[in-house]
PDB file of C-alpha atoms and ligand atoms in Angstrom:
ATOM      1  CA  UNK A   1      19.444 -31.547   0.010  1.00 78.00           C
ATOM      2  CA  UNK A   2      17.854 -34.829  -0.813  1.00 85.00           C
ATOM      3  CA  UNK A   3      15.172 -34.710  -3.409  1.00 84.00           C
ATOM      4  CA  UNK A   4      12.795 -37.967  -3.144  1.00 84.00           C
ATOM      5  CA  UNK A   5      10.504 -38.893  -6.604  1.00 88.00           C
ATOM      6  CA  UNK A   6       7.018 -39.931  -6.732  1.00 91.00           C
ATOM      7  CA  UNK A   7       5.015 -40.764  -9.903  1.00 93.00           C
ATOM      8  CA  UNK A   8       1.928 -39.203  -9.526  1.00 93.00           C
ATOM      9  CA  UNK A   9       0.413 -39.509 -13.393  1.00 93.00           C
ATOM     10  CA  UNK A  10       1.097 -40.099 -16.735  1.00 95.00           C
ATOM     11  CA  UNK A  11       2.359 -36.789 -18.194  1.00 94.00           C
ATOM     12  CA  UNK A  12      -0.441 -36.275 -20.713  1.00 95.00           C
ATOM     13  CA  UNK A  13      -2.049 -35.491 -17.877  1.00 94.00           C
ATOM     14  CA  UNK A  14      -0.573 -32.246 -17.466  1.00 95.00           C
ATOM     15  CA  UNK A  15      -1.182 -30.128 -20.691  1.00 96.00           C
ATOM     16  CA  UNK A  16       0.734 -26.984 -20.749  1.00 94.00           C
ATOM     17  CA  UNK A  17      -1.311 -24.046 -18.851  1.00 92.00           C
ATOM     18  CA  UNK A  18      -2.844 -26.935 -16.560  1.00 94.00           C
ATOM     19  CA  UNK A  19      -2.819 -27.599 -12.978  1.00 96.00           C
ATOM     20  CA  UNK A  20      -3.687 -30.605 -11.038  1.00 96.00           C
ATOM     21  CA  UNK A  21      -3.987 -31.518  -7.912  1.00 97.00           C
ATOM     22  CA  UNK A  22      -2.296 -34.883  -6.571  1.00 96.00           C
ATOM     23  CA  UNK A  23      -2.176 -36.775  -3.583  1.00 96.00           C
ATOM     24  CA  UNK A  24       1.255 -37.873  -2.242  1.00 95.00           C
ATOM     25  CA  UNK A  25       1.940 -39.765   0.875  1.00 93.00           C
ATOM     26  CA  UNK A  26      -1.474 -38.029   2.570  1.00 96.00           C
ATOM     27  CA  UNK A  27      -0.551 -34.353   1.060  1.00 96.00           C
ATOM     28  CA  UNK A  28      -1.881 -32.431  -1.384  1.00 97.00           C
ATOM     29  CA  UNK A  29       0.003 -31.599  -4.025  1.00 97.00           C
ATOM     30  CA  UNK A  30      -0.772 -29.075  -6.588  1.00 97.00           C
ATOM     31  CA  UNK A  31       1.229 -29.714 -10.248  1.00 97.00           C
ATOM     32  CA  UNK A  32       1.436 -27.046 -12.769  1.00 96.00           C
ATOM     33  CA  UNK A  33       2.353 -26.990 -16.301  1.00 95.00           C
ATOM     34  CA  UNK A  34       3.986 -23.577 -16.718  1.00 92.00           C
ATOM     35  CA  UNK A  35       4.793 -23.220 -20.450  1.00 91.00           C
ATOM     36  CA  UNK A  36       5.935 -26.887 -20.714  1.00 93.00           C
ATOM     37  CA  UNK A  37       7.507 -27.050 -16.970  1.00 94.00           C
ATOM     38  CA  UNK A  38       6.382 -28.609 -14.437  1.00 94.00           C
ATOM     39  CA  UNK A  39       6.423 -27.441 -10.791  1.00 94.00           C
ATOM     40  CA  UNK A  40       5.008 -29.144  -7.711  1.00 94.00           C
ATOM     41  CA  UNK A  41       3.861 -26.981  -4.374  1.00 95.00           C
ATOM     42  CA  UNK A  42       2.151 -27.863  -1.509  1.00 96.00           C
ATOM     43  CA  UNK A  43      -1.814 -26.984  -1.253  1.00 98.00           C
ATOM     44  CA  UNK A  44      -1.439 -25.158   1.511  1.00 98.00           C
ATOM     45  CA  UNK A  45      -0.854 -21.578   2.197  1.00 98.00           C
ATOM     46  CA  UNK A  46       1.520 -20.745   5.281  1.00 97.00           C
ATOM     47  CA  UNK A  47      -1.054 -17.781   5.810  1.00 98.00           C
ATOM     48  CA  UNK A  48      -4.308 -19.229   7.525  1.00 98.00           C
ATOM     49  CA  UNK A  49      -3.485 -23.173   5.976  1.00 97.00           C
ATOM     50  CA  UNK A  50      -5.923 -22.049   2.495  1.00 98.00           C
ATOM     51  CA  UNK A  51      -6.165 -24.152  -0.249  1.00 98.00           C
ATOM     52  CA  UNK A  52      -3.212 -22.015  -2.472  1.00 98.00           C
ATOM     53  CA  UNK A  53      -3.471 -24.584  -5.312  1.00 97.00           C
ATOM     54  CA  UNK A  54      -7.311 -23.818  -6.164  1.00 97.00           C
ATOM     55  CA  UNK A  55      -5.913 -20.158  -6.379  1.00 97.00           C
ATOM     56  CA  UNK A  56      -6.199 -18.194  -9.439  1.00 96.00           C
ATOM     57  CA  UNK A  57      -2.877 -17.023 -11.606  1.00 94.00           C
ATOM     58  CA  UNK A  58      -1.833 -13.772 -12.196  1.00 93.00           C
ATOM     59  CA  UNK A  59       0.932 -11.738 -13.519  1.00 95.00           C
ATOM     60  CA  UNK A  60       3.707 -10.540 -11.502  1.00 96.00           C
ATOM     61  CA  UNK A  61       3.326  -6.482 -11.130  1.00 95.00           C
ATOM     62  CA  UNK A  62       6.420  -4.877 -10.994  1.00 97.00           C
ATOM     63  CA  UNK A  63       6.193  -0.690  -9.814  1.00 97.00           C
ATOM     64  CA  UNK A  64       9.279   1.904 -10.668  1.00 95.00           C
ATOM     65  CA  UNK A  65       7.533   4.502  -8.970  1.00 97.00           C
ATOM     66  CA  UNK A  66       4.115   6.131  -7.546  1.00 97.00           C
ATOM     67  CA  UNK A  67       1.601   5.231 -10.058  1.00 96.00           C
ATOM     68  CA  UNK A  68       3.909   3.301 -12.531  1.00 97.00           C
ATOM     69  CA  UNK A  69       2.761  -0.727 -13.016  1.00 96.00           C
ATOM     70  CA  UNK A  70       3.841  -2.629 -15.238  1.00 97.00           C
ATOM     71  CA  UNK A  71       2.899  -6.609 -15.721  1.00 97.00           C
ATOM     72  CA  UNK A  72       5.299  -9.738 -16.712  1.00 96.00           C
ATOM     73  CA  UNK A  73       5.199 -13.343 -16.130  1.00 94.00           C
ATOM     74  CA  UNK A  74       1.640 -13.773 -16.795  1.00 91.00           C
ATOM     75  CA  UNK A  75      -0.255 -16.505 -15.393  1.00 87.00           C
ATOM     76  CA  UNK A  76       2.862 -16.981 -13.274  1.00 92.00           C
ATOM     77  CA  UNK A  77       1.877 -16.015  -9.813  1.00 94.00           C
ATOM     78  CA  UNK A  78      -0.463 -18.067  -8.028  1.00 96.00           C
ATOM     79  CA  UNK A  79      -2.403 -16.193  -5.195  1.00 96.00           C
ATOM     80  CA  UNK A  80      -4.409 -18.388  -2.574  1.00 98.00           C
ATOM     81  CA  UNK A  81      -8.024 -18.144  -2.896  1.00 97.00           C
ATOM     82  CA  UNK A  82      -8.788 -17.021   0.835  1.00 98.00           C
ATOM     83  CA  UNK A  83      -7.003 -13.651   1.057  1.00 97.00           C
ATOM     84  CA  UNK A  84      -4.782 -13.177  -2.580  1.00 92.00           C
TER      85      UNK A  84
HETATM   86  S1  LIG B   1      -5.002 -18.534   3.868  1.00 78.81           S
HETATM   87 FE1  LIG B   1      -3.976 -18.039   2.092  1.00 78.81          FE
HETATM   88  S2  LIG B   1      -3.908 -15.902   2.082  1.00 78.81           S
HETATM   89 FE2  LIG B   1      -4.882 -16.400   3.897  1.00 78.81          FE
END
């Protein structure tokens, strides 16, 4: 798999628990700052085409059983604004 580069900003613009949202080549990008790493998606959601980037974080919810919940990478989980 070929990966291809683009310089999109200086980093300080990408504080840790940020998220931007970039232009590359005509696409949206969104780039987040996830506890120091960064991670680049498209701002798009394969659903109904939403705007997933402008989508609020939440924590992944894991179950064991009926009525059991339990929460861990929090802030981790982006969910696109139209439908979560
Ligand atoms: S468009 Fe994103 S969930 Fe429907």
């Amino acid at each position: 798999m070929q990966t291809t580069r683009f310089v999109v900003a200086p980093i300080s613009d990408f504080p840790s628990g940020t998220r931007k949202i970039v232009t590359v080549n005509g696409h949206e990008i969104g780039v987040f700052n996830v506890e120091g790493t960064l991670y680049a998606i498209f701002n798009y959601c394969p659903h109904r085409a939403g705007p997933l980037c402008a989508g609020r974080t939440r924590p992944l919810v894991i179950s064991s059983g009926v009525y059991q919940r339990e929460y861990a990478r929090e802030g981790q989980i982006l969910k696109c604004p139209w439908h979560q």
